[in-house]
XYZ file of C-alpha atoms in Angstrom:
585
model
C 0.000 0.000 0.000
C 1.270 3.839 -1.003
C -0.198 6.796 0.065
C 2.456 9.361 -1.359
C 1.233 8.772 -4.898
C -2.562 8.100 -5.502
C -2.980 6.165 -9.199
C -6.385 5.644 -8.764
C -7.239 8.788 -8.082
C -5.436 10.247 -10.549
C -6.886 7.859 -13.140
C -10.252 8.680 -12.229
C -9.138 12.233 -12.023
C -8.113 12.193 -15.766
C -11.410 10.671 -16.569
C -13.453 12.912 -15.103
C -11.300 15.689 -17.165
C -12.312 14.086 -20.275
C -15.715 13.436 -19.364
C -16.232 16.999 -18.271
C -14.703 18.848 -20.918
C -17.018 16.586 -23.343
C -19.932 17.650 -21.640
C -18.561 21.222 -21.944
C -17.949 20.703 -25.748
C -21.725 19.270 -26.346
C -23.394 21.842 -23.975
C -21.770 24.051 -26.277
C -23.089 22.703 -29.489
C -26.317 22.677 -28.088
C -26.284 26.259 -27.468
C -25.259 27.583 -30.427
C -26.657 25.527 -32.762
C -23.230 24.592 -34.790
C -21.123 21.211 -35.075
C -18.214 24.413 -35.760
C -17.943 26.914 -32.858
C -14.775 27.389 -34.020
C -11.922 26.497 -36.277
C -10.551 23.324 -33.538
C -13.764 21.520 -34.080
C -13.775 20.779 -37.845
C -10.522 22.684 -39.426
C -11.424 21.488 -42.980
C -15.163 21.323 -42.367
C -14.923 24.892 -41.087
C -13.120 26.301 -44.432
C -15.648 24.548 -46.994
C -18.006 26.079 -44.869
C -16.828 29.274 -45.098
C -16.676 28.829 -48.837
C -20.519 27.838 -49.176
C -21.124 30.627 -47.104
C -19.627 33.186 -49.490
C -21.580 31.730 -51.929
C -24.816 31.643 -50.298
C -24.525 35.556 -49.527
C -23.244 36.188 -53.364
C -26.329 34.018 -54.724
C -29.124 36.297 -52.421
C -27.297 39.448 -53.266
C -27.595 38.047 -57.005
C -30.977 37.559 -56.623
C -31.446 40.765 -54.913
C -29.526 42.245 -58.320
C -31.995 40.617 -60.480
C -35.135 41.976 -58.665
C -33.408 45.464 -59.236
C -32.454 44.774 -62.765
C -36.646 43.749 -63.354
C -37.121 47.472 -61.754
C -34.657 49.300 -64.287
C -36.632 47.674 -67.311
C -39.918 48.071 -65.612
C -39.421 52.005 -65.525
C -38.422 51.747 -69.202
C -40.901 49.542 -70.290
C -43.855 51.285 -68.143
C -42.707 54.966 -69.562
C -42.873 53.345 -73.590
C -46.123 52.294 -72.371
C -47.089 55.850 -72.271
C -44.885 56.758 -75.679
C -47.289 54.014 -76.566
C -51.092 55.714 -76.214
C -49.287 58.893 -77.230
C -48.362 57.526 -81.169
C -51.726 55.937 -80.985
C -53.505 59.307 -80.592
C -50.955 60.957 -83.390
C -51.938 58.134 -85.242
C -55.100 58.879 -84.820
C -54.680 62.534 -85.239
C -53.016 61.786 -88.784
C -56.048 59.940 -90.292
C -58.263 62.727 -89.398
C -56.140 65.782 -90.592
C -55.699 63.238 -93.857
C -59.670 63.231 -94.461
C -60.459 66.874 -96.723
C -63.526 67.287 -94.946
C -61.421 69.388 -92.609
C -60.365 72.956 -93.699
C -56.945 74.688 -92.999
C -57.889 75.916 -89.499
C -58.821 72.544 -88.566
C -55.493 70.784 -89.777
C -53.918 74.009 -88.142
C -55.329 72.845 -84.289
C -54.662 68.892 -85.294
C -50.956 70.128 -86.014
C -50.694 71.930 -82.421
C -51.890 69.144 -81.088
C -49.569 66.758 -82.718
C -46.741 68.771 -82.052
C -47.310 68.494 -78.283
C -47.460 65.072 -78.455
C -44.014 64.867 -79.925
C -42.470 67.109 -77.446
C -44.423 64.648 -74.812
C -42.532 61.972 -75.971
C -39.371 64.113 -75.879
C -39.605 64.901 -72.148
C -40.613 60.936 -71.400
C -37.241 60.211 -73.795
C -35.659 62.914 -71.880
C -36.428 62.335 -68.058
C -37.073 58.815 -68.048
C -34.308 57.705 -65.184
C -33.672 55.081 -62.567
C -31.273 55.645 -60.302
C -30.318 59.257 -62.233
C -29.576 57.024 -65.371
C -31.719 57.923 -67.943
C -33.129 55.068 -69.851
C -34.517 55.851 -72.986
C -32.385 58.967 -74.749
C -29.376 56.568 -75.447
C -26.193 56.425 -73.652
C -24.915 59.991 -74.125
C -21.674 59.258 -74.776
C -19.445 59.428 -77.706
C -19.106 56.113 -79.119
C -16.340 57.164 -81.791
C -14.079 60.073 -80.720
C -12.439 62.694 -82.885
C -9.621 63.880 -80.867
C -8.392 66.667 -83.289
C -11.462 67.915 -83.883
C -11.673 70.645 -81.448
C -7.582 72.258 -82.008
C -7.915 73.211 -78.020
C -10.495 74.458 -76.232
C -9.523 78.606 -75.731
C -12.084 80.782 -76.682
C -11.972 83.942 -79.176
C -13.992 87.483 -78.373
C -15.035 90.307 -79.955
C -16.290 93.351 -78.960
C -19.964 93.623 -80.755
C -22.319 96.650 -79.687
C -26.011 96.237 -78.665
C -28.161 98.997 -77.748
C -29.084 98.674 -74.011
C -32.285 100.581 -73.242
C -32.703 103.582 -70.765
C -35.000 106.093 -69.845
C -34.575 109.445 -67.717
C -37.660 111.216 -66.512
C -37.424 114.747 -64.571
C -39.645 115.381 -61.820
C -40.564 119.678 -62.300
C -42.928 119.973 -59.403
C -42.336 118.724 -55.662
C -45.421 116.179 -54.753
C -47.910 116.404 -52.319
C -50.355 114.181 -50.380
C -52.638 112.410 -53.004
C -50.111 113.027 -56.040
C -48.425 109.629 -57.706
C -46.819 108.896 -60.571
C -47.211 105.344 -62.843
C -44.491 103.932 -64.720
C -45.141 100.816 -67.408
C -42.252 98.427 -67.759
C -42.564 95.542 -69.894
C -46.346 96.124 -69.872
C -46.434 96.035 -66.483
C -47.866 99.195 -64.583
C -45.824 100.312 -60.907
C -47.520 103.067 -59.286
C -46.053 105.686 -56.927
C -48.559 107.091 -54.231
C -47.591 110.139 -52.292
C -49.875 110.062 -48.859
C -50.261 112.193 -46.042
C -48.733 111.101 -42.908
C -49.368 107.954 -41.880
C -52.514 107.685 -43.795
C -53.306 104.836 -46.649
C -50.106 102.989 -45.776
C -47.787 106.036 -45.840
C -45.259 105.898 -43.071
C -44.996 108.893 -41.320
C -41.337 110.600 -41.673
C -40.441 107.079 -43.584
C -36.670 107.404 -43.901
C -36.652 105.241 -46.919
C -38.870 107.190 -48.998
C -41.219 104.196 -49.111
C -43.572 101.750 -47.492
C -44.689 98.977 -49.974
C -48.689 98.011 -49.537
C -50.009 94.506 -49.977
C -50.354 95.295 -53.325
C -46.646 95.013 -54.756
C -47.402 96.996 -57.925
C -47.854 100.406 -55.660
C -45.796 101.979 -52.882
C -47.019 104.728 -50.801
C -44.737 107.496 -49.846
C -45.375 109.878 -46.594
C -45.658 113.293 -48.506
C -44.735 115.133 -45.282
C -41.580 113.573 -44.711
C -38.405 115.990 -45.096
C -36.105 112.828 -45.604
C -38.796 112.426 -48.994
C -37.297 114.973 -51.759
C -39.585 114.365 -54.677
C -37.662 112.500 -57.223
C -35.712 110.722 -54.185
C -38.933 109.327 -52.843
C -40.318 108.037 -56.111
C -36.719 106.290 -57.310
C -36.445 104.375 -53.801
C -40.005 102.974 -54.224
C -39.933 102.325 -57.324
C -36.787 100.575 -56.933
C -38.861 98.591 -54.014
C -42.005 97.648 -56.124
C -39.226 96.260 -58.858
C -37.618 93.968 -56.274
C -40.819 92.960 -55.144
C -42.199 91.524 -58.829
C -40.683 88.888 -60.092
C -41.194 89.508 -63.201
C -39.053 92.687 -63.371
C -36.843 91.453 -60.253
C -33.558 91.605 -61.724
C -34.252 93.389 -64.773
C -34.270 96.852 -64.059
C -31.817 99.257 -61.889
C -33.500 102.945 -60.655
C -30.805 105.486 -60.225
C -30.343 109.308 -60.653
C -30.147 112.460 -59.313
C -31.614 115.763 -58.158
C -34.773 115.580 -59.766
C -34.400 112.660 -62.117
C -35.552 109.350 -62.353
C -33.604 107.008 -64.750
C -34.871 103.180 -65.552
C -31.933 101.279 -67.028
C -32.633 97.711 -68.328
C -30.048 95.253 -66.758
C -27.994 93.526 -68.914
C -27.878 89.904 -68.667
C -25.481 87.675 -69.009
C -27.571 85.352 -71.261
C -31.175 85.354 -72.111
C -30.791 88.870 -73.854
C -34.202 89.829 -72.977
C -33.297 93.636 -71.871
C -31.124 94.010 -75.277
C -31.809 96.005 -77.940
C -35.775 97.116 -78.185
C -36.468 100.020 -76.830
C -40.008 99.582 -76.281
C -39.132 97.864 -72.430
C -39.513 100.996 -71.381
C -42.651 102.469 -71.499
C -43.249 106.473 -71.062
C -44.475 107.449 -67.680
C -47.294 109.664 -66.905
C -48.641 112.052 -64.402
C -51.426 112.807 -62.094
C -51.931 115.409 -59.394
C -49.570 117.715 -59.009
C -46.534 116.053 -60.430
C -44.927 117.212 -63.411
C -43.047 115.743 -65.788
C -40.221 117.610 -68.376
C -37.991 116.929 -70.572
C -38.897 114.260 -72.848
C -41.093 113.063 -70.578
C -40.700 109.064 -70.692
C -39.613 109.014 -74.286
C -36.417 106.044 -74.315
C -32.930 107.247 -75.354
C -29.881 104.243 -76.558
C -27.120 103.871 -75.051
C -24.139 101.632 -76.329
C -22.515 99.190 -74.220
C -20.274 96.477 -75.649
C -20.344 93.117 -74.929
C -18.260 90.002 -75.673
C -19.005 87.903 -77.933
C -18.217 83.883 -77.255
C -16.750 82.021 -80.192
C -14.811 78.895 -80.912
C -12.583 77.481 -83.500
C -12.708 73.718 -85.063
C -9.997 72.514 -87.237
C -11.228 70.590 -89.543
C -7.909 70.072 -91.623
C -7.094 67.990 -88.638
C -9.443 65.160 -88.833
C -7.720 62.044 -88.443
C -8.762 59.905 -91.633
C -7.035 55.961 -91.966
C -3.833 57.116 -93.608
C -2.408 59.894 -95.913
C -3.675 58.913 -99.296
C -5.922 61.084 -101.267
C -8.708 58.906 -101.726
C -12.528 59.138 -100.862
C -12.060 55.724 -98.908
C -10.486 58.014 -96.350
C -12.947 60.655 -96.117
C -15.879 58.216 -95.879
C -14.213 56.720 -92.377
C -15.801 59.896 -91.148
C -19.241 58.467 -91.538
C -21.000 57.768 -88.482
C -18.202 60.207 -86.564
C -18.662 64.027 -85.454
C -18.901 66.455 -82.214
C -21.640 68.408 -80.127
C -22.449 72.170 -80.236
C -24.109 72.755 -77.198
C -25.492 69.425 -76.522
C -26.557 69.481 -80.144
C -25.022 66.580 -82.316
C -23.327 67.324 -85.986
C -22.900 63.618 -87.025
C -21.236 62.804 -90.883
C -22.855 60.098 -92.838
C -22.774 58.702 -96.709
C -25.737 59.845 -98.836
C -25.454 57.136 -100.676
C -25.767 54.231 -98.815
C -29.179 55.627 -98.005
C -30.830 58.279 -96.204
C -29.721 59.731 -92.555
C -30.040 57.397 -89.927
C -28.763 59.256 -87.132
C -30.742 61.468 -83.998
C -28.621 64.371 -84.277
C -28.117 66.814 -87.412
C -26.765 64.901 -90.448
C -23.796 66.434 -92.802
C -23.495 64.093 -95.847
C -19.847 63.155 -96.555
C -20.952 62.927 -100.237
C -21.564 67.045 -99.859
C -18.088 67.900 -98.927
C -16.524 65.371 -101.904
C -18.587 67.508 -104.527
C -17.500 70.933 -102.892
C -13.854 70.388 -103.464
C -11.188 68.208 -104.160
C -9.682 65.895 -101.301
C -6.884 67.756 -100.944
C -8.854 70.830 -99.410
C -10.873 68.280 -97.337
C -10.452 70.680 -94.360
C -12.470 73.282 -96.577
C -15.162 71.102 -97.995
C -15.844 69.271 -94.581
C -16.376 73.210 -92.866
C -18.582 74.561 -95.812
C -20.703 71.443 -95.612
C -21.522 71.520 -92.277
C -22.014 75.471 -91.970
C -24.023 74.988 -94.804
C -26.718 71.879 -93.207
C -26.256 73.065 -89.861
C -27.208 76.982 -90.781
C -29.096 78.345 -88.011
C -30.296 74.672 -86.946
C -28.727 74.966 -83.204
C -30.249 77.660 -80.909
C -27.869 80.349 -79.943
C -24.854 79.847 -82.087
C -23.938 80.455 -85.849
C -21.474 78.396 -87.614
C -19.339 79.694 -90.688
C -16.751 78.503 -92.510
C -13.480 79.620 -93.745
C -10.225 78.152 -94.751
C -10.858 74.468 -93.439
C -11.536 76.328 -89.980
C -15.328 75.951 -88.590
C -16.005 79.090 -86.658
C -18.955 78.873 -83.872
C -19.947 81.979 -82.495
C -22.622 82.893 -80.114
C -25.568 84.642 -81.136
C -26.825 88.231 -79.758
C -29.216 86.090 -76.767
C -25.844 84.644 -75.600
C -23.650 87.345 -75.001
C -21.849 88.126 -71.623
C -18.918 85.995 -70.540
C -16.782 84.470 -73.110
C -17.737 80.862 -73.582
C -21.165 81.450 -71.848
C -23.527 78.863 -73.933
C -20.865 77.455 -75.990
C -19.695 74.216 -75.401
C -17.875 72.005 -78.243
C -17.210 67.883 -77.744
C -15.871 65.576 -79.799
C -18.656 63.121 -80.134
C -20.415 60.465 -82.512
C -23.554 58.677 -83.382
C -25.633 58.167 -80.050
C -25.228 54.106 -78.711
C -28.196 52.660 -76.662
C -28.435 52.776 -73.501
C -26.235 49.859 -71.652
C -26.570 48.282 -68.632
C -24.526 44.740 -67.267
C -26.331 42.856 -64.108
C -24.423 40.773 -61.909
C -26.472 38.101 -61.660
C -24.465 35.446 -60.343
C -22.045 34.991 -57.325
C -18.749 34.666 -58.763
C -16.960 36.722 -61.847
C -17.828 37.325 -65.270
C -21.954 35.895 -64.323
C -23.449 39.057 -65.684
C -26.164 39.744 -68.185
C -26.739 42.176 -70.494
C -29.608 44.809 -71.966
C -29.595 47.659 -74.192
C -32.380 49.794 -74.622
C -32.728 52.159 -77.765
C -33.014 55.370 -78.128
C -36.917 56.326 -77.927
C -36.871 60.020 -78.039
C -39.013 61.474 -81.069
C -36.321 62.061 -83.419
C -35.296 58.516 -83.237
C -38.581 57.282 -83.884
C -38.503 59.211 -87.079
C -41.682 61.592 -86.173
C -39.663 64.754 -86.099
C -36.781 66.110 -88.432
C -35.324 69.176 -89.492
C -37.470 72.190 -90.087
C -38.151 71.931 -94.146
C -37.185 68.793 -94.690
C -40.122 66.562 -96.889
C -43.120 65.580 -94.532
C -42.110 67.865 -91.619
C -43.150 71.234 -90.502
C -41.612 74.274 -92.356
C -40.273 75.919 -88.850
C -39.230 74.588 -85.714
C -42.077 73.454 -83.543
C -41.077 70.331 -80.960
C -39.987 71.095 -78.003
C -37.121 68.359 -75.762
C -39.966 68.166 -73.185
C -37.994 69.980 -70.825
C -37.977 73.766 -72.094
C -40.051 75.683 -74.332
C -37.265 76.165 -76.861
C -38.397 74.781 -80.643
C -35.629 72.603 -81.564
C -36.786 69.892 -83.543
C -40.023 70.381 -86.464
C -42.910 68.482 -86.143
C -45.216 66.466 -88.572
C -46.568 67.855 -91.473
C -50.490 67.482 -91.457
C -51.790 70.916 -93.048
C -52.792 68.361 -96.514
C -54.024 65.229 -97.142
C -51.076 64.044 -98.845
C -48.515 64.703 -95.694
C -51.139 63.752 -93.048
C -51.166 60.359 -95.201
C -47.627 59.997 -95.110
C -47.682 60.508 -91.613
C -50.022 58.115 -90.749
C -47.029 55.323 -92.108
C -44.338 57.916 -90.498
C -46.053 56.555 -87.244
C -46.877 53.155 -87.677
C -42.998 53.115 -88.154
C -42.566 54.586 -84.991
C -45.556 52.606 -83.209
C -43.304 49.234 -84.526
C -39.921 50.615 -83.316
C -41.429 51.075 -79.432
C -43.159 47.894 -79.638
C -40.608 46.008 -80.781
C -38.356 47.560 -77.731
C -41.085 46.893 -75.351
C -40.914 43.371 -76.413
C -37.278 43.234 -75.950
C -37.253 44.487 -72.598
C -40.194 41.940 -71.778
C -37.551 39.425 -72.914
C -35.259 40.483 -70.407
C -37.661 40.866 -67.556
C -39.006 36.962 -68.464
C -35.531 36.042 -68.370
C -34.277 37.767 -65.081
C -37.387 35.969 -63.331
C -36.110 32.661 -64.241
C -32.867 34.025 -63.100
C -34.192 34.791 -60.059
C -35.828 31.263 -59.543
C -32.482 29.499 -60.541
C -30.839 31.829 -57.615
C -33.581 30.989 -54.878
C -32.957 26.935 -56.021
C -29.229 27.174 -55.304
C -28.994 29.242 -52.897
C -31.319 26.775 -51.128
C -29.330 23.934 -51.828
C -26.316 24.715 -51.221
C -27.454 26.068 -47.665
C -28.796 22.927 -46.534
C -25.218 21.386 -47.497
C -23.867 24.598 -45.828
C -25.937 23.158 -42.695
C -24.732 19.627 -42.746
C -21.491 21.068 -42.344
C -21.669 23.820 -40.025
C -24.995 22.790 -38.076
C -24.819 20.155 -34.863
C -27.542 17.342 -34.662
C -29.331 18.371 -31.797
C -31.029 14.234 -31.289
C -27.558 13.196 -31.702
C -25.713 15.631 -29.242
C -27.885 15.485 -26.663
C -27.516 11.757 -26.419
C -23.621 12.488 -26.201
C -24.097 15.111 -23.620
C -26.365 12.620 -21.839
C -23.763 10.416 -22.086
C -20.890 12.554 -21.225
C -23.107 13.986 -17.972
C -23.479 10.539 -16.973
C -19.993 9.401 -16.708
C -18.851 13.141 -15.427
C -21.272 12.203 -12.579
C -19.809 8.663 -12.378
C -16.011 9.761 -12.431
C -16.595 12.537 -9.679
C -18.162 9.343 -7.322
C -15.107 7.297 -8.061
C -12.847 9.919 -7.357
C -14.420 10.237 -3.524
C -13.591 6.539 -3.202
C -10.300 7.244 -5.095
C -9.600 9.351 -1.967
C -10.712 6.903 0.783
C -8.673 3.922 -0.485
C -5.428 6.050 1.048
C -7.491 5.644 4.649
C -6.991 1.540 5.249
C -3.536 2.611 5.882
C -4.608 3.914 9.176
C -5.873 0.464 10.303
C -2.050 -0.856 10.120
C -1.065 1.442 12.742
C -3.822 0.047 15.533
């Protein structure tokens, strides 16, 4: 017998350990959930779970990517709905302008009407977005660049004079209570009421000059007030009504002195609107005791000079295959061009058929009858000052030397480059998008969605041209600017041709609509096949990762049990040292 080393003990000791740290492991299982609390349970099992994992998330996010993608082309597809009823009813329009029962006035309010339409479908082309991409006006970007196009992108002035219009009115006769004076600006009549103190909104001893009533097209003036000279009083409030209409706000400054008032028409930085006719100032008139000399509202000129925005484009530059001299080399060109404000200049062959583009069309064919190859620079700058003419708001384009000059028009004038912007550019691409639609790389999918603005459904053109109106009268939707002309229906035989004009265009949006229906079919049976896998491969995910609970609690039952059993042993494990003590009696 020993008592300086207990084995059994210790034995049971050890077993107990096990037991006990088993029990700890299943508890732990149990709690959780997991076979894999952590990477000591399962090394491998833990790093193909991981894996299955990733690709459980990337397969919902997928899916999630799809549902998104189904919301893109439902926004499309929902707004060509609309383009939809809208060609119907021009359709419609067309077949009864075509019919001669109508007279010219009648054809003349079926033409307003159509031309609204078309700007309609403009502004749905136009502001059609999801997510701040627009949809349905292309991609907007240059698909085929012309680097040497623009030479660089400095900016010429000169100094061109405009009349600016003013008017100076003296006041001969100090005003008293119950006096005004009216001034008409822009057809719009401002009258000055002098008041007795205090009385009918006149503030007594007003240091101002003015108190503006509810009605902003009057201001009464305290008659009584020594602060109020008569000229002073009226140019402070009519300075005040100004600023208080927003129509004028802006557009007119009062100034003078001693006893005259002067109206000056602000000149704007773009718009032009206060340029050049006189008539925005009207004469002013009198009543009471207020006199008026001089010329007595009549509108002198003065000349200011403004610059004038213009910019050069080197056409001699144009980057062509190679050096030779033939017309191969100038017909590369086709389909290629730039933008004047936002406005495209695209070059195309006149023989291979008729323009196909959405922006303004310069036929290559032109320039190779102007002039020989070898002044391509020149032919290439007279043809497209020539098509383009007066085609882009606010800008002129001439020609000279192989040099296209674009220079802002009167309306544009203040800072140099104001309204002028020049980009290399080409025919307008659809609109792309790419879906991920998968969980790993390069599982993506595709759509496009053409251009479905009016010009590229072929219902407007170029003011003119055969079929269309003879001056600009289709709006982009979005401003009140003609830009684009409109059906012709003012006979029977263009309100005929129109009716085909939009059957064409009817076909083009339905056969898009049915494209994008394509897509949407597809990305649901996308999103089916995403659902399917991502719900198999979780429930393989869970055989690895996830603990049988039926199964673990019978080892935790097990492993409690012999715990229990081991910590029993272990108290007789201690008493066996004890029969020592009966030696020693």
């Amino acid at each position: 017998m020993i008592i300086n080393h207990n084995i059994t003990a210790l034995n049971t000791h050890n077993k107990l350990s096990s037991a006990s740290a088993a029990q700890s492991k299943s508890m732990e299982k149990l709690a959780s959930g997991l076979r894999i609390n952590r990477a000591g349970d399962d090394a491998a099992g833990l790093a193909i779970s991981e894996k299955m994992r990733a690709q459980v998330r990337g397969l919902d996010q997928a899916s999630r990517n799809s549902q998104d993608g189904i919301s893109m082309i439902q926004t499309a597809e929902g707004a060509l709905n609309e383009t939809h009823d809208i060609l119907q009813r021009m359709r419609e329009l067309a077949t009864q302008a075509a019919n001669d029962t109508n007279v010219g006035v009648d054809r003349g309010e079926i033409q307003k009407e159509i031309n609204q339409l078309s700007s309609e479908i403009n502004r749905v082309g136009n502001t059609t977005e999801f997510n701040t991409q627009s949809l349905l006006k292309g991609d907007g970007k240059a698909n085929l660049s012309l680097t040497k196009v623009v030479s660089d992108g400095s900016l010429t002035s000169g100094a061109t004079t405009h009349v600016q219009a003013t008017q100076t009115t003296t006041i001969g006769t100090p005003a008293g209570a119950g006096d005004s004076a009216t001034f008409t600006l822009n057809g719009q009549s401002l009258k000055v009421n002098f008041t007795a103190s205090g009385s009918n909104g006149g503030a007594a001893n007003d240091s101002k000059g003015y108190n503006v009533t509810s009605n902003s097209a009057s201001a009464a003036i305290d008659a009584t007030s020594t602060a109020n000279t008569t000229a002073a009083g009226i140019r402070d409030a009519l300075q005040k009504v100004i600023d208080s209409n927003e129509t004028l706000k802006g557009n007119y400054v009062v100034s003078g002195s001693n006893a005259d008032v002067t109206i000056t028409a602000v000149a704007k930085a773009a718009g032009g609107e206060m340029f050049g006719a006189t008539g925005n100032i009207a004469a002013a008139t009198e009543s009471g005791a207020i006199a008026f000399t001089g010329t007595s509202g009549a509108a002198s000129v003065g000349t200011t000079s403004y610059t004038q925005a213009s910019k050069a484009i080197n056409l001699n530059s144009l980057e062509v295959t190679d050096a030779a001299t033939t017309d191969a080399n100038i017909k590369a060109l086709v389909g290629k061009g730039f933008t004047v404000n936002d406005q495209q200049i695209e070059f195309y062959d006149a023989t291979a058929g008729s323009y196909k583009g959405s922006g303004i069309g310069v036929a290559i064919n032109t320039a190779l009858e102007t002039a020989a190859f070898g002044s391509k620079g020149d032919a290439l700058a007279k043809a497209v000052a020539d098509t383009v003419a007066s085609k882009i708001d606010g800008v002129t384009l001439t020609a000279a030397t192989g040099t296209l000059t674009v220079t802002a028009s009167s309306k544009f004038l203040g800072e140099a480059g104001n309204a002028i912007e020049v980009k290399d550019g080409g025919i307008q691409e659809d609109f792309k998008a790419t879906f991920q639609v998968g969980a790993n790389k390069n599982q993506s999918f595709s759509i496009d969605i053409k251009d479905m603005r009016a010009s590229a459904l072929g219902i407007t053109g170029k003011a003119g041209d055969a079929g269309f109106t003879a001056a600009g009268s289709v709006t982009d939707g979005t401003s009140s600017v003609a830009k684009e002309a409109g059906l012709d229906v003012s006979n029977h035989e263009n309100a005929s041709a129109a009716v085909k004009v939009i059957n064409d265009a009817i076909e083009k949006v339905s056969s898009e609509r049915s494209k994008l229906g394509a897509f949407q079919n597809r990305l649901e049976h996308t999103i089916n096949n995403l659902k399917t896998s991502s719900e198999n491969l979780t429930a393989a995910e869970s055989r690895v990762r996830d603990v049988d609970m039926a199964k673990e609690m019978m080892s935790q039952t097990k492993n409690s049990i012999l715990a229990q059993a081991a910590q029993a042993m272990l108290a007789q494990s201690n008493q066996t040292p004890q029969g020592v003590l009966q030696l020693l009696r």
